[in-house]
Amino acid sequence: MAQLVKEGKLTSEEAELLRTHTVLPDKIANNLIENQISETETPLGLARNFVINQKEREIPMATEEPSVIAAASNAAKIIGRAGGFTTKTFERTMMGQIVLRQVTDFSAVKAVLEEHRLSLFAAAERAYPSIYQRGGGLRSLQWRSFEADGYLSIDLQVDVQDAMGANIVNTMAEGIAQEIRQLLSESEILFSILSNYADHSLVEASCRVPLKMIGAEVAERIAAAAEYAKLDPYRAATHNKGIMNGIDAVVLATGNDTRAVAASVHAYAAKDGEYRGLTDWEIVDDTLIGRLRIPIAIGIVGGATKVLPKAQLSLKLLGVETAEELAEIIVAVGLAQNFAAVRALVTDGIQKGHMALQSRSLAITAGATEQEIPLVVKRLKRAKQMNLAEAADILRELRK
Ligand code: NDP
């Protein structure tokens, strides 16, 4: 930090602010990342009204975006009155890849791998014995070839129990790669690494909203908006961003890896060769049925989940005992977020609700004090324009 001041990149007051405005003990912050200079702040809120598999849940959400938590809570209230969310996990393994290049005789390589299948499984166990003691471990080994380009991917599916599993899978993949090196001297191992496309960790949340609760026309418009998001990638990206507003916030609150989840979800959105909206909303008889099925790679142990004190508190508030339970809650939040966003979009438009909450941020940005914020917000809501210039004008008026 002293160096930054010396180089004129920060004043000493700014450096002091970065140094002192922190809450994590040095032991944690310094060891989680490299070159740590401070911490960033993201508000942690609580979404209410969620009923998931007949159980009420408080949902901690870390987000800087106004209206996300209000929208989730509101959607959960409506869906809760209609019986809440139902979730299921299809399977839960994480994939690793050992990629060979310059393969010429694919049949010969595959024959060697097949012949030594048992020793590859044994190498996996030697590489990460503790996950076996916890009931997990390597579940399957398969290969996919890219013959025209000379590549072969050896795919491992690993039961990582309650961890997200990136490190577990990486360690295991390297252990198996070591064994393969002895068997296939002429093929070169290019790399061994987890795949973030967790399509063997698919989780589904669904809900049923009687048409009389929201109106048949609104329901029909929601279904049409979901259909359109499957046709047009320009809309799909925004549709899915709305889903991720909820998902990311819970993933972040629980100390999980937001990038891993985002990579997986967006890869899944493009699984048909075209990037598509991820939710399905359809009307069956007198009910609007919503469904979100996506891969979710998260854990309740490992990574930062156990290290960050507030991640632990978030997990406590959620009351989850397994990674599977957490993944299911996350998908239900994604579905709620989508319901709220699409419903707003096809009725009042998103801006009305969004900007009402955005007004608080605008008031703060304009420099309003705690006492002035509600006054500025009130006037902003009546103003023709809701933007920073307007907020600043209102504040000037108030202070006259
Ligand atoms: P860890 O390396 O922390 O491994 C999980 C740990 O949890 C192990 O030490 C394990 O102990 C312990 N554990 C305790 N109870 C259980 C249980 N019930 N089930 C499973 N493990 C248990 O984390 P992960 O392997 O989950 O990796 C996640 C981290 O890796 C994240 O921080 C992520 O950001 C990062 N990462 C992500 C990558 C990616 O997404 N591409 C790449 C590389 C890293 P024991 O050893 O005794 O079994």
XYZ file of C-alpha atoms and ligand atoms in Angstrom:
448
model
C 0.000 0.000 0.000
C 2.882 2.338 0.884
C 4.175 1.692 -2.627
C 0.857 2.839 -4.138
C 1.073 6.074 -2.154
C 4.710 6.513 -3.150
C 3.827 6.070 -6.803
C 1.079 8.673 -6.436
C -1.669 6.182 -7.273
C -3.423 6.782 -3.950
C -3.300 9.557 -1.376
C -2.301 8.477 2.120
C -5.911 9.092 3.256
C -7.219 6.797 0.538
C -4.678 4.131 1.432
C -5.709 4.426 5.059
C -9.358 3.982 4.103
C -8.569 0.797 2.202
C -6.447 -0.473 5.098
C -8.864 0.241 7.907
C -12.309 -0.270 6.380
C -12.189 -4.033 6.677
C -13.779 -6.664 8.833
C -12.075 -9.910 7.899
C -9.249 -10.953 10.179
C -5.888 -10.569 8.360
C -5.343 -14.284 8.761
C -8.372 -14.991 6.548
C -8.130 -12.157 4.033
C -4.408 -12.576 3.382
C -4.682 -16.277 2.953
C -7.725 -16.372 0.705
C -6.220 -14.254 -2.059
C -2.904 -12.736 -3.083
C -1.806 -9.097 -2.867
C -4.796 -8.300 -0.699
C -5.165 -4.556 -0.125
C -8.678 -4.272 1.309
C -12.197 -5.685 1.049
C -15.186 -4.719 -1.054
C -18.656 -4.408 0.394
C -21.787 -5.972 -1.020
C -24.987 -5.672 0.997
C -26.368 -8.908 2.395
C -30.157 -9.035 2.501
C -32.782 -11.607 3.318
C -35.481 -12.742 0.918
C -38.605 -13.843 2.743
C -41.700 -15.927 2.057
C -39.946 -18.877 0.408
C -41.670 -22.220 0.817
C -39.578 -24.941 -0.781
C -40.699 -28.554 -0.548
C -43.187 -27.468 2.115
C -40.455 -25.942 4.257
C -40.182 -22.225 4.971
C -36.747 -20.810 4.199
C -35.025 -17.510 4.855
C -32.790 -16.734 1.886
C -29.635 -14.671 2.443
C -28.721 -12.825 -0.741
C -25.593 -10.771 -1.381
C -26.225 -8.223 -4.103
C -25.679 -4.568 -4.857
C -28.678 -4.419 -7.215
C -31.825 -2.718 -5.927
C -35.113 -4.612 -6.295
C -33.624 -8.110 -6.598
C -34.498 -9.137 -3.040
C -37.865 -7.370 -3.079
C -38.759 -9.098 -6.346
C -37.694 -12.528 -5.084
C -39.668 -12.080 -1.851
C -42.709 -10.904 -3.735
C -42.629 -13.786 -6.191
C -42.072 -16.236 -3.339
C -45.136 -14.837 -1.558
C -47.387 -15.453 -4.562
C -45.882 -18.859 -5.295
C -45.959 -19.717 -1.582
C -49.709 -19.082 -1.495
C -49.997 -21.515 -4.383
C -48.121 -24.279 -2.558
C -44.529 -23.128 -2.956
C -41.650 -24.612 -4.915
C -40.926 -28.262 -5.513
C -37.363 -29.255 -6.263
C -35.399 -32.309 -7.253
C -31.808 -33.248 -7.912
C -31.218 -35.620 -10.804
C -27.652 -36.581 -9.965
C -24.696 -34.853 -8.395
C -21.244 -35.535 -9.735
C -18.539 -33.181 -10.979
C -16.628 -33.844 -14.143
C -12.893 -33.784 -14.682
C -11.057 -34.085 -17.975
C -7.704 -35.487 -18.938
C -7.095 -34.325 -22.473
C -4.691 -36.169 -24.773
C -3.408 -34.593 -27.952
C -1.701 -35.824 -31.108
C -3.569 -39.102 -30.833
C -3.250 -41.039 -34.057
C -4.551 -44.491 -33.208
C -7.764 -43.794 -31.279
C -8.813 -47.447 -31.130
C -5.495 -48.460 -29.596
C -5.648 -45.690 -26.965
C -9.222 -46.589 -26.042
C -8.301 -50.281 -25.809
C -5.460 -49.483 -23.378
C -7.727 -47.303 -21.244
C -10.406 -49.994 -21.200
C -7.889 -52.675 -20.291
C -6.565 -50.612 -17.372
C -9.888 -49.260 -16.162
C -9.453 -50.836 -12.727
C -5.978 -49.407 -12.206
C -7.276 -45.949 -13.209
C -10.028 -46.231 -10.578
C -7.374 -47.285 -8.050
C -5.235 -44.265 -8.997
C -8.223 -42.010 -8.353
C -8.649 -43.418 -4.859
C -4.935 -43.084 -4.108
C -5.070 -39.446 -5.257
C -7.902 -38.409 -2.886
C -8.588 -41.129 -0.295
C -10.531 -38.913 2.137
C -13.433 -38.344 -0.281
C -13.849 -42.141 -0.431
C -13.986 -42.238 3.365
C -16.792 -39.698 3.134
C -18.732 -41.950 0.754
C -17.709 -40.211 -2.483
C -15.100 -40.918 -5.155
C -14.763 -41.650 -8.851
C -18.061 -42.947 -10.259
C -17.368 -43.290 -13.962
C -14.674 -42.987 -16.609
C -15.595 -42.387 -20.230
C -13.862 -41.011 -23.283
C -14.847 -38.705 -26.113
C -12.715 -38.343 -29.221
C -12.149 -35.385 -31.515
C -10.588 -37.517 -34.213
C -10.158 -34.930 -36.934
C -8.016 -32.824 -34.611
C -6.260 -35.632 -32.754
C -7.678 -34.976 -29.282
C -9.216 -37.397 -26.807
C -10.886 -36.348 -23.579
C -10.978 -38.844 -20.735
C -13.952 -37.778 -18.658
C -14.250 -38.606 -14.996
C -17.429 -38.192 -12.977
C -16.691 -37.751 -9.311
C -19.047 -37.853 -6.350
C -17.709 -34.928 -4.318
C -20.265 -35.253 -1.508
C -20.956 -31.860 0.080
C -18.079 -29.971 -1.560
C -18.210 -28.045 -4.821
C -15.336 -30.293 -5.725
C -13.022 -28.315 -8.012
C -9.908 -29.104 -6.023
C -10.999 -32.657 -5.308
C -11.582 -33.328 -9.017
C -8.370 -31.570 -10.071
C -6.312 -33.641 -7.639
C -8.000 -36.829 -8.768
C -7.606 -35.994 -12.478
C -3.892 -35.372 -11.972
C -3.570 -38.674 -10.098
C -5.234 -40.555 -12.949
C -3.167 -38.635 -15.517
C -0.026 -39.833 -13.745
C -1.190 -43.410 -14.183
C -2.081 -42.805 -17.848
C 1.405 -41.452 -18.489
C 2.791 -44.891 -17.639
C 0.343 -46.594 -19.992
C 0.348 -44.339 -23.027
C 3.820 -43.102 -23.545
C 3.296 -42.023 -27.154
C 0.190 -39.838 -26.554
C 0.782 -36.514 -24.887
C -1.359 -35.369 -21.957
C -2.212 -31.754 -22.670
C -3.904 -30.991 -19.352
C -5.991 -32.431 -16.518
C -8.699 -30.213 -15.012
C -12.246 -29.983 -13.746
C -14.941 -29.164 -16.288
C -17.139 -26.280 -15.195
C -19.951 -27.593 -17.349
C -21.614 -29.482 -14.502
C -24.349 -31.169 -16.519
C -24.187 -34.137 -14.168
C -25.335 -31.899 -11.333
C -28.721 -30.969 -12.714
C -31.257 -29.524 -10.321
C -34.868 -28.593 -11.044
C -37.288 -26.276 -9.298
C -40.923 -25.995 -10.317
C -44.029 -24.194 -9.173
C -47.720 -24.053 -10.044
C -49.620 -20.796 -9.951
C -53.413 -20.930 -10.414
C -54.469 -18.546 -13.178
C -56.994 -16.905 -10.899
C -54.145 -15.674 -8.697
C -52.429 -13.608 -11.378
C -55.002 -13.427 -14.140
C -55.197 -15.602 -17.251
C -53.905 -12.871 -19.550
C -50.825 -12.149 -17.450
C -50.113 -15.887 -17.213
C -50.425 -16.245 -20.957
C -48.037 -13.318 -21.486
C -45.514 -14.847 -19.059
C -45.614 -18.115 -21.015
C -45.140 -16.210 -24.289
C -42.195 -14.242 -22.881
C -40.512 -17.501 -21.805
C -41.155 -18.963 -25.241
C -39.648 -15.891 -26.921
C -36.531 -16.156 -24.708
C -35.936 -19.590 -26.232
C -35.996 -18.139 -29.742
C -33.865 -15.022 -29.496
C -30.408 -14.993 -27.876
C -30.656 -11.206 -27.429
C -33.625 -11.704 -25.136
C -32.285 -14.987 -23.692
C -29.186 -13.277 -22.283
C -31.341 -10.779 -20.391
C -33.880 -13.392 -19.351
C -31.081 -15.532 -17.912
C -29.353 -12.551 -16.322
C -32.528 -12.021 -14.334
C -32.431 -15.641 -13.183
C -28.773 -15.182 -12.230
C -29.650 -12.093 -10.164
C -31.119 -14.481 -7.617
C -28.740 -17.373 -8.108
C -25.549 -15.325 -7.901
C -26.752 -13.559 -4.773
C -27.245 -16.799 -2.830
C -24.058 -18.307 -4.256
C -22.094 -15.240 -3.144
C -23.764 -15.058 0.278
C -22.783 -18.655 0.990
C -19.129 -18.182 -0.015
C -19.487 -20.241 -3.164
C -17.796 -19.681 -6.507
C -20.024 -17.360 -8.580
C -17.872 -17.746 -11.702
C -18.129 -21.532 -11.620
C -21.918 -21.384 -11.321
C -22.231 -18.758 -14.058
C -19.970 -20.734 -16.442
C -22.013 -23.854 -15.912
C -25.441 -22.248 -16.215
C -24.589 -20.315 -19.384
C -22.963 -23.367 -20.987
C -26.171 -25.270 -20.265
C -28.226 -22.449 -21.790
C -26.352 -23.079 -25.049
C -26.591 -26.880 -24.914
C -28.750 -27.075 -28.073
C -26.200 -25.132 -30.092
C -28.150 -21.899 -29.608
C -28.163 -19.783 -26.429
C -31.685 -20.006 -24.985
C -33.775 -18.773 -22.070
C -33.626 -21.268 -19.236
C -37.109 -21.243 -17.751
C -40.248 -22.922 -19.042
C -43.622 -21.372 -18.284
C -46.691 -23.080 -19.684
C -50.394 -23.036 -19.019
C -51.972 -26.381 -18.287
C -55.748 -26.162 -17.698
C -56.153 -23.400 -15.121
C -52.572 -23.325 -13.853
C -49.363 -21.605 -14.886
C -46.546 -24.086 -14.422
C -42.980 -22.840 -14.125
C -39.823 -24.891 -14.294
C -36.110 -24.187 -14.150
C -33.627 -27.009 -14.659
C -29.948 -26.077 -14.539
C -26.590 -27.412 -13.416
C -25.518 -26.077 -10.023
C -22.011 -26.716 -8.730
C -21.829 -25.479 -5.143
C -20.797 -26.802 -1.757
C -21.466 -26.291 1.924
C -17.898 -27.238 2.804
C -14.580 -26.415 1.195
C -13.451 -23.338 -0.694
C -14.451 -20.140 1.103
C -17.688 -21.543 2.547
C -16.087 -22.509 5.843
C -13.579 -19.679 5.908
C -15.790 -16.610 5.547
C -17.677 -16.061 8.812
C -20.731 -14.549 7.110
C -20.909 -17.396 4.597
C -21.269 -19.681 7.591
C -24.033 -17.493 8.993
C -25.806 -17.515 5.645
C -25.704 -21.305 5.606
C -27.041 -21.286 9.158
C -29.922 -18.987 8.178
C -30.729 -21.228 5.238
C -30.775 -24.221 7.543
C -29.248 -26.541 4.955
C -27.516 -29.745 5.855
C -26.338 -30.917 2.451
C -24.975 -29.351 -0.727
C -27.918 -30.897 -2.565
C -30.371 -28.989 -0.371
C -28.512 -25.717 -0.982
C -28.420 -26.294 -4.756
C -32.175 -26.900 -4.790
C -32.852 -23.691 -2.859
C -30.636 -21.754 -5.259
C -32.602 -22.993 -8.273
C -35.914 -22.150 -6.576
C -34.623 -18.605 -6.019
C -33.661 -18.420 -9.708
C -37.178 -19.460 -10.701
C -38.755 -16.932 -8.311
C -36.541 -14.186 -9.699
C -37.566 -15.072 -13.232
C -41.271 -15.108 -12.338
C -40.983 -11.657 -10.770
C -38.991 -10.178 -13.638
C -41.100 -11.592 -16.455
C -44.371 -10.771 -14.704
C -43.248 -7.170 -14.242
C -42.007 -7.055 -17.819
C -45.258 -8.202 -19.395
C -47.424 -5.977 -17.184
C -46.129 -2.635 -15.846
C -42.700 -2.969 -17.417
C -39.602 -3.508 -15.352
C -38.701 0.130 -14.854
C -41.546 1.095 -12.559
C -40.591 -1.191 -9.701
C -36.911 -1.118 -10.482
C -36.562 2.620 -10.546
C -38.619 3.046 -7.400
C -35.893 1.136 -5.589
C -33.134 2.617 -7.716
C -34.215 6.012 -6.399
C -32.521 5.255 -3.081
C -29.200 4.644 -4.827
C -29.657 7.851 -6.796
C -30.336 9.820 -3.610
C -27.195 8.392 -1.985
C -25.095 9.080 -5.082
C -26.354 12.662 -5.144
C -25.003 13.042 -1.610
C -28.198 12.872 0.472
C -27.755 12.257 4.184
C -29.619 9.496 6.008
C -32.370 11.995 6.914
C -32.533 13.418 3.400
C -32.741 10.064 1.559
C -36.493 9.433 2.160
C -37.317 13.032 1.193
C -35.325 12.843 -2.031
C -36.821 9.420 -2.854
C -40.361 10.714 -2.332
C -39.845 13.648 -4.689
C -37.909 11.555 -7.204
C -40.836 9.156 -7.512
C -43.066 12.076 -8.513
C -40.478 13.593 -10.838
C -40.735 13.307 -14.627
C -37.215 11.910 -14.863
C -35.616 9.577 -12.370
C -31.924 10.142 -12.806
C -28.922 11.532 -10.974
C -29.335 15.082 -12.270
C -32.924 15.130 -11.008
C -31.846 13.724 -7.615
C -29.157 16.415 -7.340
C -31.695 19.141 -8.233
C -34.124 17.866 -5.611
C -31.383 17.805 -3.007
C -30.373 21.383 -3.844
C -34.023 22.462 -3.505
C -34.348 20.670 -0.177
C -31.262 22.327 1.216
C -32.283 25.852 0.243
P -11.680 -27.921 -1.114
O -10.381 -28.021 -1.799
O -11.746 -27.035 0.067
O -12.096 -29.430 -0.749
C -13.202 -29.742 0.014
C -12.788 -29.870 1.482
O -13.938 -30.056 2.277
C -11.873 -31.039 1.696
O -10.788 -30.591 2.451
C -12.707 -32.005 2.518
O -11.938 -32.614 3.524
C -13.663 -31.082 3.207
N -14.926 -31.724 3.575
C -15.442 -31.733 4.831
N -16.627 -32.359 4.854
C -16.878 -32.765 3.591
C -17.972 -33.415 2.978
N -19.037 -33.800 3.667
N -17.937 -33.641 1.653
C -16.873 -33.235 0.909
N -15.787 -32.605 1.441
C -15.792 -32.363 2.765
O -12.840 -27.437 -2.054
P -13.417 -28.018 -3.390
O -12.702 -29.211 -3.891
O -14.876 -28.121 -3.183
O -13.105 -26.845 -4.417
C -13.820 -25.642 -4.351
C -12.883 -24.475 -4.486
O -12.073 -24.622 -5.630
C -13.599 -23.180 -4.625
O -12.961 -22.234 -3.794
C -13.360 -22.812 -6.084
O -13.391 -21.415 -6.255
C -12.000 -23.369 -6.332
N -11.606 -23.679 -7.693
C -12.474 -23.633 -8.748
C -12.052 -23.965 -10.005
C -13.050 -23.977 -11.117
O -14.222 -23.790 -10.869
N -12.632 -24.183 -12.359
C -10.670 -24.369 -10.276
C -9.866 -24.438 -9.080
C -10.322 -24.094 -7.856
P -11.080 -33.910 3.230
O -9.922 -33.457 2.394
O -10.681 -34.360 4.583
O -11.942 -34.897 2.530
